[in-house]
Short mmCIF file of C-alpha atoms in Angstrom, two decimals:
data_model
loop_
_atom_site.label_atom_id
_atom_site.label_comp_id
_atom_site.label_asym_id
_atom_site.label_seq_id
_atom_site.Cartn_x
_atom_site.Cartn_y
_atom_site.Cartn_z
CA MET A 1 0.00 0.00 0.00
CA GLN A 2 2.80 2.43 0.79
CA ALA A 3 4.55 1.66 -2.49
CA LEU A 4 1.28 2.19 -4.35
CA ALA A 5 0.73 5.48 -2.55
CA ARG A 6 4.14 6.78 -3.66
CA GLU A 7 3.56 5.54 -7.21
CA ARG A 8 0.16 7.22 -7.44
CA ILE A 9 1.48 10.61 -6.31
CA GLN A 10 4.21 10.54 -8.97
CA MET A 11 1.96 9.09 -11.67
CA TYR A 12 0.10 12.31 -12.46
CA ASP A 13 3.22 14.34 -13.24
CA ALA A 14 4.54 11.51 -15.41
CA ARG A 15 1.32 11.49 -17.46
CA VAL A 16 1.45 15.29 -17.84
CA GLU A 17 5.03 15.08 -19.12
CA GLU A 18 3.96 12.42 -21.63
CA ALA A 19 1.09 14.60 -22.85
CA VAL A 20 3.33 17.67 -23.17
CA ARG A 21 5.83 15.67 -25.23
CA ALA A 22 3.03 14.32 -27.41
CA VAL A 23 1.71 17.84 -28.06
CA ALA A 24 5.22 19.05 -28.92
CA ASP A 25 5.89 16.10 -31.24
CA ARG A 26 2.55 15.97 -33.07
CA PHE A 27 1.48 19.62 -32.98
CA PRO A 28 4.62 21.78 -32.74
CA GLU A 29 2.60 24.81 -33.84
CA ALA A 30 0.74 24.71 -30.49
CA GLU A 31 3.99 25.66 -28.73
CA VAL A 32 4.64 28.73 -30.89
CA ASP A 33 1.15 29.91 -31.86
CA GLU A 34 -0.60 30.48 -28.54
CA SER A 35 -3.67 31.90 -30.33
CA LEU A 36 -4.66 28.28 -31.09
CA TRP A 37 -5.45 27.48 -27.46
CA PRO A 38 -8.89 29.11 -27.13
CA ALA A 39 -10.08 26.89 -30.00
CA ILE A 40 -8.37 23.87 -28.44
CA LYS A 41 -10.21 24.54 -25.18
CA VAL A 42 -13.58 24.81 -26.96
CA ALA A 43 -12.97 21.49 -28.71
CA TYR A 44 -11.94 19.91 -25.39
CA ILE A 45 -15.13 21.09 -23.67
CA GLY A 46 -17.11 19.19 -26.31
CA LEU A 47 -15.41 15.97 -25.19
CA LEU A 48 -16.55 16.43 -21.58
CA HIS A 49 -20.28 16.06 -22.26
CA ASP A 50 -20.59 12.46 -21.04
CA HIS A 51 -17.36 12.35 -19.05
CA LYS A 52 -17.70 10.87 -15.55
CA GLN A 53 -14.78 12.88 -14.15
CA PRO A 54 -14.97 16.21 -16.02
CA GLU A 55 -13.44 18.27 -13.24
CA CYS A 56 -10.35 16.03 -13.24
CA ALA A 57 -10.19 16.19 -17.04
CA GLU A 58 -10.23 20.00 -16.85
CA THR A 59 -7.41 19.96 -14.33
CA PHE A 60 -5.34 17.66 -16.55
CA TYR A 61 -5.91 20.03 -19.48
CA ASN A 62 -4.71 22.92 -17.30
CA SER A 63 -1.58 21.02 -16.26
CA VAL A 64 -0.63 20.34 -19.89
CA ALA A 65 -1.59 23.79 -21.17
CA CYS A 66 0.30 25.61 -18.39
CA ALA A 67 3.42 23.58 -19.21
CA VAL A 68 3.23 24.88 -22.79
CA LEU A 69 1.84 28.40 -22.39
CA HIS A 70 3.50 31.46 -20.89
CA ARG A 71 2.03 32.60 -17.57
CA ARG A 72 0.39 35.64 -19.20
CA TYR A 73 -2.06 33.22 -20.83
CA TYR A 74 -3.29 31.76 -17.54
CA ARG A 75 -6.76 33.16 -18.21
CA ASN A 76 -10.16 31.53 -18.65
CA GLU A 77 -9.94 32.07 -22.41
CA PHE A 78 -6.98 29.68 -22.59
CA ILE A 79 -7.35 27.39 -19.56
CA PHE A 80 -10.11 26.31 -17.17
CA TRP A 81 -9.73 29.14 -14.67
CA ARG A 82 -13.41 28.48 -13.95
CA PRO A 83 -15.03 25.05 -14.39
CA ALA A 84 -16.95 24.58 -17.64
CA VAL A 85 -18.98 21.53 -16.58
CA ALA A 86 -21.17 21.33 -13.47
CA THR A 87 -20.78 18.20 -11.34
CA GLU A 88 -23.41 18.73 -8.62
CA HIS A 89 -25.77 15.98 -9.77
CA LEU A 90 -23.36 13.84 -11.74
CA GLU A 91 -23.83 10.08 -11.21
CA GLY A 92 -22.35 6.96 -12.75
CA GLU A 93 -23.85 3.70 -13.88
CA ALA A 94 -23.79 2.39 -10.32
CA PRO A 95 -24.93 4.52 -7.36
CA SER A 96 -22.22 6.05 -5.19
CA TYR A 97 -23.94 4.87 -2.00
CA ARG A 98 -26.44 2.21 -0.93
CA CYS A 99 -29.36 2.50 1.49
CA PHE A 100 -30.32 -0.03 4.16
CA TYR A 101 -33.59 0.11 6.15
CA PRO A 102 -33.49 -1.11 9.78
CA LEU A 103 -37.24 -0.55 10.31
CA LYS A 104 -38.01 -3.02 7.56
CA ASP A 105 -35.23 -5.56 8.04
CA GLY A 106 -34.09 -5.03 11.64
CA LEU A 107 -30.91 -3.29 12.76
CA ARG A 108 -28.73 -6.39 13.10
CA SER A 109 -29.89 -7.82 9.77
CA SER A 110 -29.15 -4.48 8.14
CA LEU A 111 -25.64 -4.48 9.59
CA PHE A 112 -25.05 -8.05 8.40
CA SER A 113 -26.28 -7.00 4.95
CA ILE A 114 -23.86 -4.06 4.88
CA ALA A 115 -20.94 -6.32 5.78
CA ARG A 116 -21.87 -8.91 3.15
CA SER A 117 -22.51 -6.30 0.47
CA LEU A 118 -18.80 -5.47 0.56
CA ALA A 119 -18.12 -8.85 -1.09
CA LEU A 120 -14.73 -9.22 0.58
CA ALA A 121 -12.72 -12.36 -0.14
CA ASN A 122 -11.22 -12.63 3.35
CA PRO A 123 -13.21 -14.62 5.92
CA TRP A 124 -14.63 -12.79 8.93
CA GLU A 125 -13.01 -13.52 12.27
CA ASP A 126 -16.37 -13.29 14.07
CA LEU A 127 -18.97 -11.17 12.28
CA ARG A 128 -21.70 -11.73 14.88
CA ARG A 129 -19.44 -10.46 17.62
CA ASP A 130 -18.57 -7.42 15.49
CA VAL A 131 -22.21 -6.64 14.72
CA HIS A 132 -23.02 -6.90 18.42
CA ASN A 133 -20.22 -4.41 19.15
CA VAL A 134 -21.52 -1.96 16.54
CA VAL A 135 -25.10 -2.20 17.86
CA ARG A 136 -23.90 -1.55 21.40
CA ALA A 137 -21.84 1.45 20.26
CA LEU A 138 -24.73 2.85 18.21
CA ARG A 139 -27.06 2.71 21.19
CA GLU A 140 -24.79 5.14 23.04
CA HIS A 141 -25.63 7.70 20.35
CA PHE A 142 -29.36 6.93 20.31
CA PRO A 143 -30.19 6.56 24.01
CA ARG A 144 -33.73 5.95 25.13
CA PRO A 145 -36.29 7.39 24.60
CA ALA A 146 -35.00 7.85 21.02
CA ARG A 147 -37.43 6.34 18.52
CA ALA A 148 -36.98 5.06 15.02
CA GLN A 149 -38.72 7.37 12.55
CA PRO A 150 -40.29 6.25 9.24
CA ASP A 151 -37.30 7.56 7.25
CA LEU A 152 -34.70 5.69 9.35
CA GLN A 153 -31.96 4.53 6.99
CA ILE A 154 -28.26 3.73 6.89
CA GLN A 155 -26.46 5.10 3.84
CA VAL A 156 -23.12 3.47 3.04
CA MET A 157 -20.68 4.51 0.33
CA ALA A 158 -20.32 1.90 -2.39
CA SER A 159 -16.52 1.72 -2.20
CA LEU A 160 -14.38 1.05 0.83
CA PHE A 161 -11.70 3.63 1.68
CA PHE A 162 -8.32 1.89 1.84
CA ARG A 163 -5.24 3.23 3.66
CA ASN A 164 -2.22 1.41 5.07
CA LYS A 165 -3.47 -1.64 7.01
CA ALA A 166 -7.16 -0.69 7.12
CA ALA A 167 -10.24 -0.38 4.97
CA TYR A 168 -13.03 1.94 6.13
CA ILE A 169 -16.78 1.71 5.70
CA ILE A 170 -18.02 5.30 5.38
CA GLY A 171 -21.64 6.35 5.76
CA ARG A 172 -24.34 8.07 7.80
CA VAL A 173 -27.45 7.18 9.78
CA ILE A 174 -30.53 9.32 9.06
CA ASN A 175 -33.39 9.40 11.54
CA ALA A 176 -35.83 12.29 10.91
CA HIS A 177 -33.99 15.55 11.55
CA ARG A 178 -30.86 13.83 12.89
CA GLU A 179 -27.94 12.73 10.72
CA LEU A 180 -25.04 10.81 12.22
CA PRO A 181 -21.85 10.45 10.13
CA PHE A 182 -19.83 7.31 10.84
CA ALA A 183 -16.82 5.28 9.78
CA VAL A 184 -16.00 1.68 10.65
CA PRO A 185 -12.41 0.45 10.16
CA ILE A 186 -11.88 -3.14 8.97
CA LEU A 187 -8.57 -4.72 9.99
CA GLN A 188 -6.91 -8.11 9.39
CA ASN A 189 -5.54 -10.45 12.01
CA GLU A 190 -2.33 -12.42 11.53
CA ARG A 191 -4.21 -15.13 9.58
CA GLY A 192 -5.85 -12.65 7.21
CA ASP A 193 -9.28 -12.91 8.87
CA ILE A 194 -11.02 -9.56 9.02
CA TYR A 195 -12.84 -7.81 11.86
CA LEU A 196 -14.49 -4.47 12.67
CA ASP A 197 -12.20 -2.50 14.98
CA THR A 198 -14.42 0.34 16.24
CA LEU A 199 -17.21 2.77 15.39
CA LEU A 200 -16.20 6.36 14.68
CA VAL A 201 -19.15 8.73 14.99
CA GLY A 202 -19.64 12.41 14.30
CA GLU A 203 -17.94 15.02 12.17
CA ASP A 204 -15.02 15.60 14.55
CA GLN A 205 -13.89 11.97 14.51
CA LEU A 206 -14.20 11.84 10.72
CA LEU A 207 -12.21 15.07 10.36
CA VAL A 208 -9.34 13.42 12.23
CA LEU A 209 -9.65 10.34 10.00
CA PHE A 210 -9.51 12.54 6.87
CA SER A 211 -6.80 14.81 8.30
CA PHE A 212 -4.32 16.67 6.09
CA ALA A 213 -1.58 14.99 8.16
CA ARG A 214 -2.42 11.51 6.86
CA THR A 215 -1.78 9.58 3.68
CA TYR A 216 -4.41 9.79 0.95
CA PHE A 217 -7.06 7.06 0.73
CA PHE A 218 -7.46 4.66 -2.17
CA VAL A 219 -11.10 4.73 -3.32
CA ASP A 220 -12.68 3.07 -6.36
CA MET A 221 -14.74 5.99 -7.74
CA GLU A 222 -16.44 6.04 -11.12
CA VAL A 223 -17.67 9.58 -10.38
CA PRO A 224 -15.42 11.39 -7.86
CA ALA A 225 -17.79 14.37 -7.62
CA ALA A 226 -20.56 12.11 -6.27
CA TYR A 227 -18.24 10.80 -3.54
CA ILE A 228 -17.10 14.30 -2.63
CA SER A 229 -20.73 15.44 -2.38
CA PHE A 230 -21.48 12.61 0.06
CA LEU A 231 -18.37 13.37 2.11
CA ARG A 232 -19.39 17.03 2.27
CA TRP A 233 -22.67 15.94 3.86
CA LEU A 234 -20.63 14.17 6.54
CA MET A 235 -18.00 16.88 7.02
CA PRO A 236 -19.39 20.28 5.95
CA ARG A 237 -16.44 22.07 7.61
CA LYS A 238 -13.92 20.27 5.40
CA PRO A 239 -13.09 22.26 2.24
CA ARG A 240 -13.81 20.47 -1.03
CA CYS A 241 -10.19 20.90 -2.07
CA GLU A 242 -9.00 18.91 0.98
CA LEU A 243 -11.60 16.19 0.38
CA TYR A 244 -10.38 15.70 -3.18
CA MET A 245 -6.84 15.43 -1.87
CA SER A 246 -7.84 12.99 0.86
CA VAL A 247 -9.22 10.52 -1.73
CA GLY A 248 -6.03 10.68 -3.79
CA LEU A 249 -6.95 13.34 -6.37
CA ALA A 250 -4.28 15.75 -5.19
CA LYS A 251 -4.03 17.78 -8.39
CA GLN A 252 -7.78 18.38 -8.44
CA GLY A 253 -7.50 19.48 -4.83
CA LYS A 254 -4.75 21.93 -5.81
CA THR A 255 -6.96 23.35 -8.57
CA LEU A 256 -9.84 23.93 -6.16
CA PHE A 257 -7.55 25.39 -3.52
CA TYR A 258 -6.16 27.91 -6.01
CA ARG A 259 -9.68 28.96 -6.99
CA ASP A 260 -10.66 29.23 -3.32
CA LEU A 261 -7.61 31.42 -2.63
CA HIS A 262 -8.42 33.89 -5.40
CA TYR A 263 -12.11 33.89 -4.50
CA HIS A 264 -11.16 34.72 -0.92
CA LEU A 265 -8.79 37.48 -2.05
CA LYS A 266 -11.61 39.02 -4.06
CA HIS A 267 -13.91 39.08 -1.03
CA SER A 268 -11.45 40.18 1.66
CA THR A 269 -9.23 43.17 2.35
CA ASP A 270 -6.63 42.10 4.93
CA ARG A 271 -2.96 41.81 4.02
CA PHE A 272 -0.39 39.03 3.88
CA VAL A 273 1.93 39.30 6.89
CA VAL A 274 4.84 37.36 8.34
CA ALA A 275 3.41 34.34 10.17
CA PRO A 276 3.53 34.44 13.99
CA GLY A 277 6.18 32.40 15.76
CA ILE A 278 9.97 32.14 15.72
CA LYS A 279 11.36 32.86 12.25
CA GLY A 280 12.91 29.89 10.50
CA MET A 281 16.40 29.95 9.04
CA VAL A 282 15.37 28.06 5.90
CA MET A 283 11.83 29.21 5.14
CA LEU A 284 10.19 32.63 5.11
CA VAL A 285 6.63 31.93 6.21
CA PHE A 286 3.76 34.34 5.65
CA THR A 287 0.00 34.13 5.99
CA LEU A 288 -3.26 35.97 5.32
CA PRO A 289 -4.93 36.22 8.75
CA SER A 290 -8.43 35.65 7.32
CA PHE A 291 -7.34 32.54 5.35
CA PRO A 292 -6.35 29.41 7.33
CA TYR A 293 -3.12 28.57 5.48
CA VAL A 294 0.56 29.55 5.53
CA PHE A 295 2.83 30.17 2.53
CA LYS A 296 6.44 28.96 2.81
CA VAL A 297 9.18 30.31 0.53
CA ILE A 298 12.75 28.99 0.61
CA ARG A 299 15.23 31.72 1.56
CA ASP A 300 18.12 32.55 -0.79
CA ARG A 301 20.69 31.95 1.94
CA PHE A 302 20.59 29.89 5.13
CA ALA A 303 22.15 31.26 8.28
CA PRO A 304 24.61 29.05 10.21
CA PRO A 305 24.47 26.38 11.52
CA LYS A 306 22.33 25.24 8.55
CA GLU A 307 24.58 23.44 6.06
CA ILE A 308 22.07 22.40 3.40
CA ASP A 309 21.17 23.84 0.01
CA ARG A 310 17.92 24.66 -1.74
CA GLN A 311 17.69 21.35 -3.62
CA THR A 312 18.09 19.39 -0.39
CA VAL A 313 15.11 21.26 1.10
CA ILE A 314 13.00 20.47 -1.99
CA ASP A 315 14.04 16.81 -1.76
CA LYS A 316 13.03 16.68 1.92
CA TYR A 317 9.56 18.05 1.15
CA LEU A 318 9.15 15.50 -1.64
CA MET A 319 10.21 12.76 0.77
CA VAL A 320 7.41 13.78 3.14
CA LYS A 321 4.90 13.90 0.27
CA LEU A 322 5.74 10.33 -0.70
CA HIS A 323 5.96 8.98 2.87
CA ASP A 324 3.30 7.69 5.24
CA ARG A 325 2.64 10.77 7.38
CA VAL A 326 0.91 8.77 10.19
CA GLY A 327 -1.11 11.82 11.20
CA ARG A 328 2.03 13.61 12.39
CA MET A 329 3.37 15.49 9.33
CA ALA A 330 1.46 18.21 7.52
CA ASP A 331 0.66 17.76 3.85
CA THR A 332 1.98 20.51 1.60
CA LEU A 333 0.68 21.96 -1.66
CA GLU A 334 3.54 22.87 -3.98
CA TYR A 335 2.95 25.62 -6.55
CA SER A 336 4.98 27.43 -9.18
CA LEU A 337 4.45 30.95 -10.57
CA VAL A 338 1.76 32.05 -8.12
CA ALA A 339 0.66 35.63 -8.85
CA LEU A 340 -0.78 37.53 -5.89
CA PRO A 341 -1.98 41.15 -5.73
CA LEU A 342 0.92 43.34 -4.61
CA ASP A 343 -1.29 45.75 -2.68
CA ARG A 344 -2.35 42.90 -0.36
CA PHE A 345 1.18 42.53 1.06
CA ASP A 346 2.30 44.25 4.25
CA PRO A 347 5.29 46.54 3.49
CA ASN A 348 7.43 44.76 6.09
CA LEU A 349 6.75 41.41 4.40
CA ILE A 350 7.63 42.87 0.97
CA ALA A 351 10.90 44.16 2.37
CA GLU A 352 11.75 40.75 3.84
CA LEU A 353 10.85 38.95 0.59
CA LYS A 354 13.10 41.34 -1.37
CA SER A 355 15.93 40.90 1.11
CA ASP A 356 15.78 37.14 1.75
CA CYS A 357 13.91 35.60 -1.21
CA ALA A 358 14.90 37.78 -4.19
CA ALA A 359 15.66 34.71 -6.33
CA THR A 360 12.14 33.34 -5.80
CA VAL A 361 9.92 36.40 -6.14
CA GLU A 362 9.47 38.92 -8.92
CA PHE A 363 7.33 42.02 -9.30
CA GLU A 364 5.18 42.22 -12.40
CA GLY A 365 2.94 45.28 -12.62
CA GLN A 366 0.43 45.08 -9.77
CA SER A 367 1.33 41.47 -8.95
CA LEU A 368 3.92 39.76 -6.81
CA VAL A 369 4.83 36.46 -8.50
CA VAL A 370 6.23 33.68 -6.32
CA ARG A 371 8.17 31.24 -8.49
CA HIS A 372 8.04 28.41 -5.96
CA VAL A 373 5.99 28.10 -2.77
CA TYR A 374 4.71 25.47 -0.36
CA ILE A 375 1.28 26.00 1.21
CA GLU A 376 0.15 24.26 4.41
CA ARG A 377 -2.78 24.38 6.81
CA ARG A 378 -2.08 27.01 9.45
CA MET A 379 -1.54 25.68 12.97
CA GLN A 380 -0.64 27.33 16.23
CA PRO A 381 3.11 26.81 16.82
CA LEU A 382 3.57 24.41 19.74
CA ASN A 383 5.95 26.74 21.58
CA ILE A 384 3.27 29.46 21.59
CA HIS A 385 0.61 26.95 22.65
CA VAL A 386 2.75 25.69 25.55
CA GLU A 387 3.49 29.25 26.67
CA GLU A 388 -0.25 30.10 26.59
CA CYS A 389 -1.07 27.04 28.72
CA ARG A 390 1.60 28.03 31.24
CA ARG A 391 0.47 31.67 31.32
CA ASP A 392 -3.16 30.64 31.82
CA GLY A 393 -2.21 28.12 34.51
CA ASP A 394 -3.97 25.36 32.53
CA GLU A 395 -1.87 22.35 33.47
CA THR A 396 -4.41 19.90 32.00
CA ARG A 397 -3.98 21.36 28.49
CA LEU A 398 -0.24 21.70 29.03
CA ARG A 399 0.08 18.03 29.98
CA TYR A 400 -1.99 16.96 26.98
CA ALA A 401 0.08 19.05 24.57
CA LEU A 402 3.41 17.78 25.92
CA ARG A 403 2.23 14.19 25.87
CA GLU A 404 1.06 14.68 22.25
CA TYR A 405 4.45 16.22 21.40
CA GLY A 406 6.29 13.11 22.57
CA ASN A 407 3.77 10.81 20.91
CA ALA A 408 4.31 12.66 17.62
CA ILE A 409 8.08 12.09 17.82
CA LYS A 410 7.59 8.41 18.67
CA GLU A 411 5.05 7.77 15.92
CA LEU A 412 7.32 9.41 13.37
CA ALA A 413 10.16 7.16 14.54
CA GLY A 414 7.86 4.15 14.19
CA ALA A 415 7.14 5.26 10.62
CA GLY A 416 10.87 5.33 9.82
CA ILE A 417 11.40 9.10 10.18
CA PHE A 418 13.92 10.90 12.40
CA PRO A 419 12.61 14.48 12.62
CA GLY A 420 16.04 16.02 13.20
CA ASP A 421 15.22 19.46 14.57
CA MET A 422 12.66 18.53 17.24
CA LEU A 423 12.28 21.91 18.95
CA LEU A 424 8.77 22.94 19.99
CA LYS A 425 8.70 25.69 17.34
CA ASN A 426 8.81 23.10 14.56
CA PHE A 427 5.54 21.47 15.64
CA GLY A 428 2.02 22.85 15.40
CA VAL A 429 -1.28 22.24 17.18
CA THR A 430 -4.34 21.50 15.04
CA ARG A 431 -7.92 22.53 15.82
CA HIS A 432 -8.39 19.04 17.30
CA ASP A 433 -5.38 19.59 19.63
CA ARG A 434 -3.22 17.08 17.76
CA VAL A 435 0.48 17.89 17.52
CA VAL A 436 1.87 17.81 13.97
CA PHE A 437 5.44 18.28 12.69
CA TYR A 438 5.90 20.80 9.87
CA ASP A 439 9.60 21.69 9.51
CA TYR A 440 11.21 19.19 7.14
CA ASP A 441 14.64 20.55 6.23
CA GLU A 442 16.46 18.23 8.68
CA ILE A 443 14.34 15.06 8.56
CA GLN A 444 16.08 11.80 7.67
CA PRO A 445 15.15 8.16 7.20
CA ILE A 446 15.72 6.65 10.62
CA THR A 447 18.02 4.01 9.14
CA GLU A 448 20.53 6.70 8.08
CA VAL A 449 21.14 7.86 11.65
CA THR A 450 23.53 6.32 14.20
CA PHE A 451 22.20 6.64 17.75
CA ARG A 452 25.04 6.61 20.24
CA ARG A 453 25.46 6.88 23.99
CA ILE A 454 27.80 9.59 25.28
CA PRO A 455 30.99 7.86 26.48
CA PRO A 456 32.13 8.56 30.04
CA ALA A 457 34.70 11.33 30.45
CA ALA A 458 38.26 10.15 30.92
CA SER A 459 39.10 13.07 33.20
CA TYR A 460 37.60 15.94 35.17
CA GLU A 461 38.97 18.36 32.57
CA GLU A 462 37.15 16.53 29.77
CA GLU A 463 33.91 16.69 31.72
CA LEU A 464 34.18 20.49 32.09
CA ALA A 465 35.29 21.13 28.49
CA ALA A 466 33.14 23.53 26.42
CA GLU A 467 33.38 21.30 23.34
CA PRO A 468 32.41 17.61 23.23
CA TYR A 469 35.29 15.41 24.33
CA TRP A 470 34.03 12.52 22.20
CA ARG A 471 34.31 12.04 18.46
CA VAL A 472 31.16 12.86 16.47
CA GLY A 473 30.80 11.23 13.05
CA ASP A 474 28.46 12.11 10.21
CA GLY A 475 24.97 10.94 11.08
CA ASP A 476 25.75 10.48 14.79
CA VAL A 477 23.00 11.48 17.21
CA PHE A 478 23.27 11.42 21.01
CA PRO A 479 19.73 11.24 22.48
CA GLU A 480 20.99 12.05 25.98
CA GLN A 481 21.59 15.59 24.71
CA PHE A 482 17.88 16.03 23.96
CA GLU A 483 17.16 16.56 27.65
CA ARG A 484 17.88 20.28 27.74
CA PHE A 485 16.84 21.57 24.36
CA LEU A 486 13.55 19.73 23.64
CA VAL A 487 11.61 21.61 26.34
CA ALA A 488 13.27 24.69 27.83
CA ASN A 489 10.90 25.58 30.69
CA PRO A 490 11.77 23.54 33.81
CA ARG A 491 8.17 22.72 34.80
CA ALA A 492 7.13 21.83 31.25
CA ARG A 493 10.30 19.72 30.90
CA GLU A 494 9.47 17.86 34.10
CA ILE A 495 5.96 17.07 32.80
CA PHE A 496 7.29 16.02 29.39
CA TYR A 497 9.74 13.50 30.84
CA GLU A 498 7.08 11.98 33.06
CA TYR A 499 5.74 10.52 29.81
CA HIS A 500 8.68 10.43 27.44
CA ARG A 501 12.00 9.94 29.23
CA ASP A 502 12.67 6.95 26.94
CA LEU A 503 13.36 9.44 24.13
CA LEU A 504 16.70 10.13 25.88
CA ASP A 505 17.78 6.49 25.60
CA PRO A 506 19.64 5.39 22.44
CA ALA A 507 18.13 1.92 22.95
CA PHE A 508 14.64 3.34 22.21
CA TRP A 509 15.78 4.71 18.85
CA ARG A 510 17.78 1.60 17.93
CA ALA A 511 14.73 -0.56 18.61
CA LYS A 512 12.69 1.63 16.21
CA GLN A 513 15.45 1.25 13.62
CA GLU A 514 15.50 -2.53 13.92
CA ARG A 515 11.73 -2.81 13.57
CA TRP A 516 11.80 -0.61 10.49
CA ARG A 517 14.67 -2.57 8.91
CA ALA A 518 12.74 -5.79 9.59
CA GLY A 519 9.73 -4.41 7.72
CA LEU A 520 7.53 -4.30 10.83
CA LEU A 521 5.11 -1.41 10.35
CA GLU A 522 3.75 -0.17 13.65
CA ASP A 523 0.02 0.33 14.11
CA VAL A 524 -0.87 4.01 14.29
CA PHE A 525 -4.62 4.34 14.63
CA PRO A 526 -6.42 7.55 13.61
CA TYR A 527 -8.62 7.16 16.69
CA PRO A 528 -8.01 6.62 20.42
CA GLU A 529 -6.93 3.16 21.54
CA GLU A 530 -9.59 3.13 24.26
CA ILE A 531 -12.52 3.19 21.82
CA ARG A 532 -11.44 0.03 19.99
CA PHE A 533 -13.82 -2.90 20.31
CA SER A 534 -12.98 -5.85 22.51
CA ARG A 535 -12.33 -8.95 20.42
CA SER A 536 -12.69 -11.34 23.36
CA LEU A 537 -16.48 -11.33 23.08
CA ARG A 538 -17.43 -14.54 21.29
CA ALA A 539 -20.48 -15.15 19.13
CA SER A 540 -22.19 -17.02 21.95
CA ALA A 541 -22.21 -13.84 24.01
CA ALA A 542 -23.95 -11.97 21.19
CA THR A 543 -27.35 -12.74 19.78
CA SER A 544 -27.98 -16.17 18.31
CA GLY A 545 -28.57 -14.77 14.84
CA PRO A 546 -29.51 -11.75 12.78
CA ARG A 547 -32.70 -9.90 13.62
#
């Protein structure tokens, strides 16, 4: 699954390059006579009449056309700046979701029917036990005296959502005026038997499941727009662009995001400013306060002690894009030649861009053009969050944040990533209070790092020396040195090491390395461990059969 995920991300760009070469080889006049493109677009629109994925076809056209055309032609006359085909009521040959009716067939029978409708080849470990668990969990959300209404139905999406070791049933329960979004993960045991692991209910739990910090799902969709419409019913707060990305259509998500950005600029008046937090040595980060994203531009020069170059930074961001992010690394949208209105930039930000990013920005009339930029969801920097908790005297939130911080480091290690620069400022806090890493210029595959213990000093003079008395090789890391710089405040540090003192032990990191080298992928669930179903309940403890 991880190999397929990497292959899929790279596949789109490979197909665009093929198409650009084909245009150049077969129609060389299209590269020199740009006046042809309005007619090409009109002809292309005619081909979208019965297309099941017209929005994706438009995006592919844009990708090819923008690789051929100069940026001055990025207008609706030449490309699909606005969509030409509506997708609101587009459906395929098969419906995108199925309906089941508990009032007619009984709740348990309906749940058995849902499970069997998936037509999975693997045998069930104990389906009756699993159905019993789901019924019991559902009753917590429909406590007495809740009554079944005539329109009671369970709607389930026709395709499973596959990611890493799990497949997810996605749907909603409708009962009169109440709608309850849900997801049910299906896992395999060591024999390949399958079982239902838990019931995720409500928009908040689904938002975590579909987080921007996780790998994209694999979904078999004849009509993506129909699936996105259903998902929008479940998660109305999730932007359509992020939903397209979450189901693997990253380029379509980028298209929608770019439209959303310019729509927002048209309907707002605030200015781009330097993002709050400690300034990075590698990236200049700015944001529009009314728009929940940050824009990251690579600086022309990196201040010491940074010893990397621009291409290394780009390679690190690509590594994250292709890697399993386990809910702990933010997804990034990478853009080239982004034109933004110059009058929407704070003068101080313009001065800093001119001073530190002159090779990446240019001024063209009333526009500031960024040649290369990464865009991420805006989060509150963890160092600011921790300071707020301390200032407010909220030790409960402080403890939770510090525990999450350590968990993020550990889960990244389990996924084969050594974060490198693990200071609080390089992590952010999401709206669901999850801690996510977002500074990638020093990350490394965990297998490329040597974790060593500091050798004992041979003399009192060595122990007092300002410089390390031991030899440090390339790739050497001494976890014992983390103790002082991970968390600076003494009280916060004390709390942090109540939970995560093992991070200071080289043995912890070596064990993660060995598991990764052995191909043992750790389970990282996008839901709390405590809500997982018990698998000890046997069928005899459940009902004797479907009802």
